[in-house]
Amino acid sequence: MSHYRASLLFVCLGNICRSPVAEALCKSFVHTHNLPVHCDSAGLHGYHSGELPDKRTLKNCQQHGLNMDGLVSRKLKRDDFYQFDYLIAMDQPVFEKLNTMVNPPELKNKIKLFRYFETNTSETCVPDPYYGTDSDFELVYQICKRVMPELNQALVK
Ligand code: 4NP
């Protein structure tokens, strides 16, 4: 990944609802702005490993014209803490779990909270839509969309 200025890994629980949307929006953003940034996503657990994003996520993203081709769920691996410059947690519990997993502890400063980059909010989580409705999936999209410029501005120097 040496030709990239930054590599970002978005992390949620299942890697089928929230982090794939962040990955796809980040890829779209860096493509539009011609930024040398590598984006990927992963889940803390492997319940959905090898699966496409959730059908409700695909439907919502299709409505927004966001390309989700090629996205397949995978479980976070230990090597990700070395391979990526930043591991970006989609909510507070994921952030805390990443902080307990990281070893050696010097890598801790790679772990960020997604909504930490959003100005004018005290919210810390992109709410998990898995047991929710279409409007919860729309909220995931809207939060991820508005955070993307600020996140890239902060991390891509
Ligand atoms: P995600 O949503 O973490 O945004 O991908 C979830 C997906 C699956 C489950 C929970 C949350 N699950 O319990 O299987």
JSON list of N, CA, C and O in Angstrom, two decimals, residues 7-61:
[
{"chain": "A", "resi": 7, "resn": "SER", "atom": "N", "xyz": [-4.18, 4.66, 4.44]},
{"chain": "A", "resi": 7, "resn": "SER", "atom": "CA", "xyz": [-5.06, 3.49, 4.30]},
{"chain": "A", "resi": 7, "resn": "SER", "atom": "C", "xyz": [-6.01, 3.45, 5.48]},
{"chain": "A", "resi": 7, "resn": "SER", "atom": "O", "xyz": [-5.58, 3.58, 6.64]},
{"chain": "A", "resi": 8, "resn": "LEU", "atom": "N", "xyz": [-7.29, 3.31, 5.16]},
{"chain": "A", "resi": 8, "resn": "LEU", "atom": "CA", "xyz": [-8.34, 3.41, 6.17]},
{"chain": "A", "resi": 8, "resn": "LEU", "atom": "C", "xyz": [-9.15, 2.12, 6.19]},
{"chain": "A", "resi": 8, "resn": "LEU", "atom": "O", "xyz": [-9.61, 1.66, 5.14]},
{"chain": "A", "resi": 9, "resn": "LEU", "atom": "N", "xyz": [-9.35, 1.57, 7.38]},
{"chain": "A", "resi": 9, "resn": "LEU", "atom": "CA", "xyz": [-10.20, 0.38, 7.53]},
{"chain": "A", "resi": 9, "resn": "LEU", "atom": "C", "xyz": [-11.39, 0.73, 8.42]},
{"chain": "A", "resi": 9, "resn": "LEU", "atom": "O", "xyz": [-11.22, 1.09, 9.59]},
{"chain": "A", "resi": 10, "resn": "PHE", "atom": "N", "xyz": [-12.59, 0.66, 7.85]},
{"chain": "A", "resi": 10, "resn": "PHE", "atom": "CA", "xyz": [-13.82, 0.93, 8.62]},
{"chain": "A", "resi": 10, "resn": "PHE", "atom": "C", "xyz": [-14.27, -0.38, 9.26]},
{"chain": "A", "resi": 10, "resn": "PHE", "atom": "O", "xyz": [-14.34, -1.42, 8.59]},
{"chain": "A", "resi": 11, "resn": "VAL", "atom": "N", "xyz": [-14.59, -0.31, 10.56]},
{"chain": "A", "resi": 11, "resn": "VAL", "atom": "CA", "xyz": [-14.90, -1.54, 11.30]},
{"chain": "A", "resi": 11, "resn": "VAL", "atom": "C", "xyz": [-16.25, -1.40, 12.02]},
{"chain": "A", "resi": 11, "resn": "VAL", "atom": "O", "xyz": [-16.49, -0.42, 12.73]},
{"chain": "A", "resi": 12, "resn": "CYS", "atom": "N", "xyz": [-17.13, -2.40, 11.80]},
{"chain": "A", "resi": 12, "resn": "CYS", "atom": "CA", "xyz": [-18.38, -2.49, 12.57]},
{"chain": "A", "resi": 12, "resn": "CYS", "atom": "C", "xyz": [-18.48, -3.91, 13.11]},
{"chain": "A", "resi": 12, "resn": "CYS", "atom": "O", "xyz": [-17.47, -4.61, 13.24]},
{"chain": "A", "resi": 13, "resn": "LEU", "atom": "N", "xyz": [-19.69, -4.36, 13.43]},
{"chain": "A", "resi": 13, "resn": "LEU", "atom": "CA", "xyz": [-19.84, -5.71, 14.00]},
{"chain": "A", "resi": 13, "resn": "LEU", "atom": "C", "xyz": [-19.81, -6.79, 12.92]},
{"chain": "A", "resi": 13, "resn": "LEU", "atom": "O", "xyz": [-19.02, -7.72, 12.98]},
{"chain": "A", "resi": 14, "resn": "GLY", "atom": "N", "xyz": [-20.70, -6.66, 11.94]},
{"chain": "A", "resi": 14, "resn": "GLY", "atom": "CA", "xyz": [-20.90, -7.73, 10.98]},
{"chain": "A", "resi": 14, "resn": "GLY", "atom": "C", "xyz": [-20.31, -7.49, 9.60]},
{"chain": "A", "resi": 14, "resn": "GLY", "atom": "O", "xyz": [-20.26, -8.39, 8.78]},
{"chain": "A", "resi": 15, "resn": "ASN", "atom": "N", "xyz": [-19.90, -6.24, 9.34]},
{"chain": "A", "resi": 15, "resn": "ASN", "atom": "CA", "xyz": [-19.39, -5.84, 8.02]},
{"chain": "A", "resi": 15, "resn": "ASN", "atom": "C", "xyz": [-20.42, -6.10, 6.91]},
{"chain": "A", "resi": 15, "resn": "ASN", "atom": "O", "xyz": [-20.05, -6.48, 5.80]},
{"chain": "A", "resi": 16, "resn": "ILE", "atom": "N", "xyz": [-21.70, -5.91, 7.25]},
{"chain": "A", "resi": 16, "resn": "ILE", "atom": "CA", "xyz": [-22.72, -6.02, 6.20]},
{"chain": "A", "resi": 16, "resn": "ILE", "atom": "C", "xyz": [-23.65, -4.81, 6.15]},
{"chain": "A", "resi": 16, "resn": "ILE", "atom": "O", "xyz": [-24.37, -4.64, 5.17]},
{"chain": "A", "resi": 17, "resn": "CYS", "atom": "N", "xyz": [-23.65, -3.97, 7.18]},
{"chain": "A", "resi": 17, "resn": "CYS", "atom": "CA", "xyz": [-24.57, -2.81, 7.19]},
{"chain": "A", "resi": 17, "resn": "CYS", "atom": "C", "xyz": [-23.83, -1.47, 7.20]},
{"chain": "A", "resi": 17, "resn": "CYS", "atom": "O", "xyz": [-23.99, -0.67, 6.28]},
{"chain": "A", "resi": 18, "resn": "ARG", "atom": "N", "xyz": [-23.04, -1.20, 8.22]},
{"chain": "A", "resi": 18, "resn": "ARG", "atom": "CA", "xyz": [-22.47, 0.14, 8.37]},
{"chain": "A", "resi": 18, "resn": "ARG", "atom": "C", "xyz": [-21.11, 0.32, 7.70]},
{"chain": "A", "resi": 18, "resn": "ARG", "atom": "O", "xyz": [-20.93, 1.22, 6.87]},
{"chain": "A", "resi": 19, "resn": "SER", "atom": "N", "xyz": [-20.14, -0.53, 8.03]},
{"chain": "A", "resi": 19, "resn": "SER", "atom": "CA", "xyz": [-18.80, -0.30, 7.47]},
{"chain": "A", "resi": 19, "resn": "SER", "atom": "C", "xyz": [-18.74, -0.46, 5.95]},
{"chain": "A", "resi": 19, "resn": "SER", "atom": "O", "xyz": [-17.92, 0.24, 5.31]},
{"chain": "A", "resi": 20, "resn": "PRO", "atom": "N", "xyz": [-19.57, -1.30, 5.31]},
{"chain": "A", "resi": 20, "resn": "PRO", "atom": "CA", "xyz": [-19.53, -1.32, 3.84]},
{"chain": "A", "resi": 20, "resn": "PRO", "atom": "C", "xyz": [-20.00, 0.00, 3.22]},
{"chain": "A", "resi": 20, "resn": "PRO", "atom": "O", "xyz": [-19.49, 0.42, 2.18]},
{"chain": "A", "resi": 21, "resn": "VAL", "atom": "N", "xyz": [-20.97, 0.66, 3.87]},
{"chain": "A", "resi": 21, "resn": "VAL", "atom": "CA", "xyz": [-21.44, 1.96, 3.37]},
{"chain": "A", "resi": 21, "resn": "VAL", "atom": "C", "xyz": [-20.32, 2.99, 3.51]},
{"chain": "A", "resi": 21, "resn": "VAL", "atom": "O", "xyz": [-20.05, 3.76, 2.58]},
{"chain": "A", "resi": 22, "resn": "ALA", "atom": "N", "xyz": [-19.64, 2.98, 4.66]},
{"chain": "A", "resi": 22, "resn": "ALA", "atom": "CA", "xyz": [-18.51, 3.90, 4.85]},
{"chain": "A", "resi": 22, "resn": "ALA", "atom": "C", "xyz": [-17.42, 3.63, 3.82]},
{"chain": "A", "resi": 22, "resn": "ALA", "atom": "O", "xyz": [-16.87, 4.57, 3.23]},
{"chain": "A", "resi": 23, "resn": "GLU", "atom": "N", "xyz": [-17.13, 2.36, 3.58]},
{"chain": "A", "resi": 23, "resn": "GLU", "atom": "CA", "xyz": [-16.10, 2.01, 2.59]},
{"chain": "A", "resi": 23, "resn": "GLU", "atom": "C", "xyz": [-16.49, 2.51, 1.20]},
{"chain": "A", "resi": 23, "resn": "GLU", "atom": "O", "xyz": [-15.69, 3.14, 0.51]},
{"chain": "A", "resi": 24, "resn": "ALA", "atom": "N", "xyz": [-17.73, 2.23, 0.80]},
{"chain": "A", "resi": 24, "resn": "ALA", "atom": "CA", "xyz": [-18.17, 2.61, -0.56]},
{"chain": "A", "resi": 24, "resn": "ALA", "atom": "C", "xyz": [-18.19, 4.13, -0.71]},
{"chain": "A", "resi": 24, "resn": "ALA", "atom": "O", "xyz": [-17.77, 4.67, -1.75]},
{"chain": "A", "resi": 25, "resn": "LEU", "atom": "N", "xyz": [-18.66, 4.84, 0.32]},
{"chain": "A", "resi": 25, "resn": "LEU", "atom": "CA", "xyz": [-18.70, 6.31, 0.25]},
{"chain": "A", "resi": 25, "resn": "LEU", "atom": "C", "xyz": [-17.28, 6.89, 0.25]},
{"chain": "A", "resi": 25, "resn": "LEU", "atom": "O", "xyz": [-17.00, 7.88, -0.43]},
{"chain": "A", "resi": 26, "resn": "CYS", "atom": "N", "xyz": [-16.38, 6.26, 0.99]},
{"chain": "A", "resi": 26, "resn": "CYS", "atom": "CA", "xyz": [-15.00, 6.73, 1.02]},
{"chain": "A", "resi": 26, "resn": "CYS", "atom": "C", "xyz": [-14.34, 6.52, -0.34]},
{"chain": "A", "resi": 26, "resn": "CYS", "atom": "O", "xyz": [-13.66, 7.41, -0.86]},
{"chain": "A", "resi": 27, "resn": "LYS", "atom": "N", "xyz": [-14.58, 5.36, -0.94]},
{"chain": "A", "resi": 27, "resn": "LYS", "atom": "CA", "xyz": [-14.02, 5.09, -2.28]},
{"chain": "A", "resi": 27, "resn": "LYS", "atom": "C", "xyz": [-14.54, 6.10, -3.29]},
{"chain": "A", "resi": 27, "resn": "LYS", "atom": "O", "xyz": [-13.78, 6.59, -4.13]},
{"chain": "A", "resi": 28, "resn": "SER", "atom": "N", "xyz": [-15.83, 6.41, -3.19]},
{"chain": "A", "resi": 28, "resn": "SER", "atom": "CA", "xyz": [-16.42, 7.39, -4.09]},
{"chain": "A", "resi": 28, "resn": "SER", "atom": "C", "xyz": [-15.81, 8.78, -3.87]},
{"chain": "A", "resi": 28, "resn": "SER", "atom": "O", "xyz": [-15.44, 9.48, -4.81]},
{"chain": "A", "resi": 29, "resn": "PHE", "atom": "N", "xyz": [-15.66, 9.15, -2.58]},
{"chain": "A", "resi": 29, "resn": "PHE", "atom": "CA", "xyz": [-15.12, 10.47, -2.25]},
{"chain": "A", "resi": 29, "resn": "PHE", "atom": "C", "xyz": [-13.67, 10.62, -2.74]},
{"chain": "A", "resi": 29, "resn": "PHE", "atom": "O", "xyz": [-13.32, 11.62, -3.37]},
{"chain": "A", "resi": 30, "resn": "VAL", "atom": "N", "xyz": [-12.85, 9.62, -2.47]},
{"chain": "A", "resi": 30, "resn": "VAL", "atom": "CA", "xyz": [-11.43, 9.75, -2.84]},
{"chain": "A", "resi": 30, "resn": "VAL", "atom": "C", "xyz": [-11.24, 9.67, -4.36]},
{"chain": "A", "resi": 30, "resn": "VAL", "atom": "O", "xyz": [-10.33, 10.29, -4.91]},
{"chain": "A", "resi": 31, "resn": "HIS", "atom": "N", "xyz": [-12.16, 8.96, -5.03]},
{"chain": "A", "resi": 31, "resn": "HIS", "atom": "CA", "xyz": [-12.12, 8.93, -6.49]},
{"chain": "A", "resi": 31, "resn": "HIS", "atom": "C", "xyz": [-12.46, 10.32, -7.05]},
{"chain": "A", "resi": 31, "resn": "HIS", "atom": "O", "xyz": [-11.73, 10.86, -7.88]},
{"chain": "A", "resi": 32, "resn": "THR", "atom": "N", "xyz": [-13.54, 10.90, -6.55]},
{"chain": "A", "resi": 32, "resn": "THR", "atom": "CA", "xyz": [-13.98, 12.23, -7.00]},
{"chain": "A", "resi": 32, "resn": "THR", "atom": "C", "xyz": [-12.90, 13.28, -6.77]},
{"chain": "A", "resi": 32, "resn": "THR", "atom": "O", "xyz": [-12.69, 14.16, -7.60]},
{"chain": "A", "resi": 33, "resn": "HIS", "atom": "N", "xyz": [-12.23, 13.20, -5.62]},
{"chain": "A", "resi": 33, "resn": "HIS", "atom": "CA", "xyz": [-11.26, 14.23, -5.24]},
{"chain": "A", "resi": 33, "resn": "HIS", "atom": "C", "xyz": [-9.83, 13.83, -5.57]},
{"chain": "A", "resi": 33, "resn": "HIS", "atom": "O", "xyz": [-8.88, 14.53, -5.19]},
{"chain": "A", "resi": 34, "resn": "ASN", "atom": "N", "xyz": [-9.71, 12.69, -6.25]},
{"chain": "A", "resi": 34, "resn": "ASN", "atom": "CA", "xyz": [-8.39, 12.25, -6.71]},
{"chain": "A", "resi": 34, "resn": "ASN", "atom": "C", "xyz": [-7.38, 12.12, -5.57]},
{"chain": "A", "resi": 34, "resn": "ASN", "atom": "O", "xyz": [-6.23, 12.56, -5.69]},
{"chain": "A", "resi": 35, "resn": "LEU", "atom": "N", "xyz": [-7.81, 11.55, -4.46]},
{"chain": "A", "resi": 35, "resn": "LEU", "atom": "CA", "xyz": [-6.94, 11.38, -3.30]},
{"chain": "A", "resi": 35, "resn": "LEU", "atom": "C", "xyz": [-6.33, 9.98, -3.30]},
{"chain": "A", "resi": 35, "resn": "LEU", "atom": "O", "xyz": [-7.05, 9.00, -3.54]},
{"chain": "A", "resi": 36, "resn": "PRO", "atom": "N", "xyz": [-5.03, 9.86, -3.01]},
{"chain": "A", "resi": 36, "resn": "PRO", "atom": "CA", "xyz": [-4.41, 8.54, -2.97]},
{"chain": "A", "resi": 36, "resn": "PRO", "atom": "C", "xyz": [-4.67, 7.83, -1.63]},
{"chain": "A", "resi": 36, "resn": "PRO", "atom": "O", "xyz": [-3.78, 7.72, -0.77]},
{"chain": "A", "resi": 37, "resn": "VAL", "atom": "N", "xyz": [-5.90, 7.40, -1.47]},
{"chain": "A", "resi": 37, "resn": "VAL", "atom": "CA", "xyz": [-6.32, 6.77, -0.21]},
{"chain": "A", "resi": 37, "resn": "VAL", "atom": "C", "xyz": [-6.86, 5.38, -0.50]},
{"chain": "A", "resi": 37, "resn": "VAL", "atom": "O", "xyz": [-7.65, 5.19, -1.43]},
{"chain": "A", "resi": 38, "resn": "HIS", "atom": "N", "xyz": [-6.43, 4.43, 0.31]},
{"chain": "A", "resi": 38, "resn": "HIS", "atom": "CA", "xyz": [-6.92, 3.05, 0.20]},
{"chain": "A", "resi": 38, "resn": "HIS", "atom": "C", "xyz": [-7.98, 2.82, 1.28]},
{"chain": "A", "resi": 38, "resn": "HIS", "atom": "O", "xyz": [-7.73, 3.12, 2.45]},
{"chain": "A", "resi": 39, "resn": "CYS", "atom": "N", "xyz": [-9.16, 2.31, 0.89]},
{"chain": "A", "resi": 39, "resn": "CYS", "atom": "CA", "xyz": [-10.25, 2.07, 1.85]},
{"chain": "A", "resi": 39, "resn": "CYS", "atom": "C", "xyz": [-10.64, 0.61, 1.83]},
{"chain": "A", "resi": 39, "resn": "CYS", "atom": "O", "xyz": [-10.69, -0.02, 0.77]},
{"chain": "A", "resi": 40, "resn": "ASP", "atom": "N", "xyz": [-10.97, 0.11, 3.01]},
{"chain": "A", "resi": 40, "resn": "ASP", "atom": "CA", "xyz": [-11.46, -1.26, 3.14]},
{"chain": "A", "resi": 40, "resn": "ASP", "atom": "C", "xyz": [-12.39, -1.29, 4.35]},
{"chain": "A", "resi": 40, "resn": "ASP", "atom": "O", "xyz": [-12.52, -0.27, 5.06]},
{"chain": "A", "resi": 41, "resn": "SER", "atom": "N", "xyz": [-13.05, -2.43, 4.59]},
{"chain": "A", "resi": 41, "resn": "SER", "atom": "CA", "xyz": [-13.89, -2.54, 5.78]},
{"chain": "A", "resi": 41, "resn": "SER", "atom": "C", "xyz": [-13.85, -3.97, 6.29]},
{"chain": "A", "resi": 41, "resn": "SER", "atom": "O", "xyz": [-13.51, -4.90, 5.55]},
{"chain": "A", "resi": 42, "resn": "ALA", "atom": "N", "xyz": [-14.20, -4.14, 7.57]},
{"chain": "A", "resi": 42, "resn": "ALA", "atom": "CA", "xyz": [-14.18, -5.46, 8.20]},
{"chain": "A", "resi": 42, "resn": "ALA", "atom": "C", "xyz": [-15.14, -5.46, 9.38]},
{"chain": "A", "resi": 42, "resn": "ALA", "atom": "O", "xyz": [-15.57, -4.39, 9.85]},
{"chain": "A", "resi": 43, "resn": "GLY", "atom": "N", "xyz": [-15.47, -6.67, 9.87]},
{"chain": "A", "resi": 43, "resn": "GLY", "atom": "CA", "xyz": [-16.36, -6.80, 11.02]},
{"chain": "A", "resi": 43, "resn": "GLY", "atom": "C", "xyz": [-15.63, -7.43, 12.19]},
{"chain": "A", "resi": 43, "resn": "GLY", "atom": "O", "xyz": [-14.68, -8.20, 12.00]},
{"chain": "A", "resi": 44, "resn": "LEU", "atom": "N", "xyz": [-16.09, -7.13, 13.40]},
{"chain": "A", "resi": 44, "resn": "LEU", "atom": "CA", "xyz": [-15.49, -7.74, 14.58]},
{"chain": "A", "resi": 44, "resn": "LEU", "atom": "C", "xyz": [-15.75, -9.23, 14.61]},
{"chain": "A", "resi": 44, "resn": "LEU", "atom": "O", "xyz": [-14.93, -10.01, 15.08]},
{"chain": "A", "resi": 45, "resn": "HIS", "atom": "N", "xyz": [-16.95, -9.64, 14.15]},
{"chain": "A", "resi": 45, "resn": "HIS", "atom": "CA", "xyz": [-17.24, -11.07, 14.13]},
{"chain": "A", "resi": 45, "resn": "HIS", "atom": "C", "xyz": [-17.42, -11.57, 12.71]},
{"chain": "A", "resi": 45, "resn": "HIS", "atom": "O", "xyz": [-17.59, -10.78, 11.77]},
{"chain": "A", "resi": 46, "resn": "GLY", "atom": "N", "xyz": [-17.36, -12.88, 12.55]},
{"chain": "A", "resi": 46, "resn": "GLY", "atom": "CA", "xyz": [-17.37, -13.47, 11.21]},
{"chain": "A", "resi": 46, "resn": "GLY", "atom": "C", "xyz": [-18.68, -14.13, 10.84]},
{"chain": "A", "resi": 46, "resn": "GLY", "atom": "O", "xyz": [-18.73, -14.93, 9.91]},
{"chain": "A", "resi": 47, "resn": "TYR", "atom": "N", "xyz": [-19.78, -13.77, 11.55]},
{"chain": "A", "resi": 47, "resn": "TYR", "atom": "CA", "xyz": [-21.08, -14.43, 11.30]},
{"chain": "A", "resi": 47, "resn": "TYR", "atom": "C", "xyz": [-21.50, -14.31, 9.84]},
{"chain": "A", "resi": 47, "resn": "TYR", "atom": "O", "xyz": [-22.23, -15.16, 9.34]},
{"chain": "A", "resi": 48, "resn": "HIS", "atom": "N", "xyz": [-21.11, -13.25, 9.18]},
{"chain": "A", "resi": 48, "resn": "HIS", "atom": "CA", "xyz": [-21.56, -13.01, 7.81]},
{"chain": "A", "resi": 48, "resn": "HIS", "atom": "C", "xyz": [-20.39, -13.05, 6.81]},
{"chain": "A", "resi": 48, "resn": "HIS", "atom": "O", "xyz": [-20.53, -12.58, 5.68]},
{"chain": "A", "resi": 49, "resn": "SER", "atom": "N", "xyz": [-19.26, -13.62, 7.23]},
{"chain": "A", "resi": 49, "resn": "SER", "atom": "CA", "xyz": [-18.08, -13.69, 6.36]},
{"chain": "A", "resi": 49, "resn": "SER", "atom": "C", "xyz": [-18.43, -14.29, 5.00]},
{"chain": "A", "resi": 49, "resn": "SER", "atom": "O", "xyz": [-19.10, -15.32, 4.94]},
{"chain": "A", "resi": 50, "resn": "GLY", "atom": "N", "xyz": [-17.95, -13.65, 3.95]},
{"chain": "A", "resi": 50, "resn": "GLY", "atom": "CA", "xyz": [-18.17, -14.15, 2.60]},
{"chain": "A", "resi": 50, "resn": "GLY", "atom": "C", "xyz": [-19.49, -13.70, 1.99]},
{"chain": "A", "resi": 50, "resn": "GLY", "atom": "O", "xyz": [-19.73, -13.96, 0.81]},
{"chain": "A", "resi": 51, "resn": "GLU", "atom": "N", "xyz": [-20.32, -13.02, 2.79]},
{"chain": "A", "resi": 51, "resn": "GLU", "atom": "CA", "xyz": [-21.62, -12.57, 2.28]},
{"chain": "A", "resi": 51, "resn": "GLU", "atom": "C", "xyz": [-21.55, -11.17, 1.69]},
{"chain": "A", "resi": 51, "resn": "GLU", "atom": "O", "xyz": [-20.69, -10.37, 2.06]},
{"chain": "A", "resi": 52, "resn": "LEU", "atom": "N", "xyz": [-22.50, -10.89, 0.80]},
{"chain": "A", "resi": 52, "resn": "LEU", "atom": "CA", "xyz": [-22.67, -9.53, 0.29]},
{"chain": "A", "resi": 52, "resn": "LEU", "atom": "C", "xyz": [-23.22, -8.66, 1.42]},
{"chain": "A", "resi": 52, "resn": "LEU", "atom": "O", "xyz": [-23.71, -9.17, 2.42]},
{"chain": "A", "resi": 53, "resn": "PRO", "atom": "N", "xyz": [-23.18, -7.33, 1.25]},
{"chain": "A", "resi": 53, "resn": "PRO", "atom": "CA", "xyz": [-23.84, -6.46, 2.22]},
{"chain": "A", "resi": 53, "resn": "PRO", "atom": "C", "xyz": [-25.33, -6.85, 2.37]},
{"chain": "A", "resi": 53, "resn": "PRO", "atom": "O", "xyz": [-25.91, -7.46, 1.47]},
{"chain": "A", "resi": 54, "resn": "ASP", "atom": "N", "xyz": [-25.90, -6.50, 3.52]},
{"chain": "A", "resi": 54, "resn": "ASP", "atom": "CA", "xyz": [-27.31, -6.74, 3.82]},
{"chain": "A", "resi": 54, "resn": "ASP", "atom": "C", "xyz": [-28.19, -6.21, 2.66]},
{"chain": "A", "resi": 54, "resn": "ASP", "atom": "O", "xyz": [-27.91, -5.16, 2.09]},
{"chain": "A", "resi": 55, "resn": "LYS", "atom": "N", "xyz": [-29.26, -6.95, 2.35]},
{"chain": "A", "resi": 55, "resn": "LYS", "atom": "CA", "xyz": [-30.17, -6.56, 1.25]},
{"chain": "A", "resi": 55, "resn": "LYS", "atom": "C", "xyz": [-30.71, -5.15, 1.44]},
{"chain": "A", "resi": 55, "resn": "LYS", "atom": "O", "xyz": [-30.89, -4.40, 0.48]},
{"chain": "A", "resi": 56, "resn": "ARG", "atom": "N", "xyz": [-30.98, -4.78, 2.69]},
{"chain": "A", "resi": 56, "resn": "ARG", "atom": "CA", "xyz": [-31.53, -3.45, 2.97]},
{"chain": "A", "resi": 56, "resn": "ARG", "atom": "C", "xyz": [-30.48, -2.37, 2.74]},
{"chain": "A", "resi": 56, "resn": "ARG", "atom": "O", "xyz": [-30.78, -1.26, 2.31]},
{"chain": "A", "resi": 57, "resn": "THR", "atom": "N", "xyz": [-29.22, -2.71, 3.03]},
{"chain": "A", "resi": 57, "resn": "THR", "atom": "CA", "xyz": [-28.11, -1.79, 2.74]},
{"chain": "A", "resi": 57, "resn": "THR", "atom": "C", "xyz": [-27.96, -1.61, 1.23]},
{"chain": "A", "resi": 57, "resn": "THR", "atom": "O", "xyz": [-27.83, -0.48, 0.74]},
{"chain": "A", "resi": 58, "resn": "LEU", "atom": "N", "xyz": [-28.02, -2.73, 0.49]},
{"chain": "A", "resi": 58, "resn": "LEU", "atom": "CA", "xyz": [-27.88, -2.66, -0.97]},
{"chain": "A", "resi": 58, "resn": "LEU", "atom": "C", "xyz": [-29.01, -1.84, -1.58]},
{"chain": "A", "resi": 58, "resn": "LEU", "atom": "O", "xyz": [-28.77, -1.02, -2.48]},
{"chain": "A", "resi": 59, "resn": "LYS", "atom": "N", "xyz": [-30.23, -2.04, -1.08]},
{"chain": "A", "resi": 59, "resn": "LYS", "atom": "CA", "xyz": [-31.38, -1.31, -1.60]},
{"chain": "A", "resi": 59, "resn": "LYS", "atom": "C", "xyz": [-31.22, 0.19, -1.34]},
{"chain": "A", "resi": 59, "resn": "LYS", "atom": "O", "xyz": [-31.42, 1.02, -2.23]},
{"chain": "A", "resi": 60, "resn": "ASN", "atom": "N", "xyz": [-30.84, 0.53, -0.11]},
{"chain": "A", "resi": 60, "resn": "ASN", "atom": "CA", "xyz": [-30.66, 1.94, 0.23]},
{"chain": "A", "resi": 60, "resn": "ASN", "atom": "C", "xyz": [-29.56, 2.58, -0.61]},
{"chain": "A", "resi": 60, "resn": "ASN", "atom": "O", "xyz": [-29.74, 3.69, -1.13]},
{"chain": "A", "resi": 61, "resn": "CYS", "atom": "N", "xyz": [-28.44, 1.90, -0.75]},
{"chain": "A", "resi": 61, "resn": "CYS", "atom": "CA", "xyz": [-27.33, 2.48, -1.50]},
{"chain": "A", "resi": 61, "resn": "CYS", "atom": "C", "xyz": [-27.66, 2.59, -2.98]},
{"chain": "A", "resi": 61, "resn": "CYS", "atom": "O", "xyz": [-27.25, 3.56, -3.64]}
]
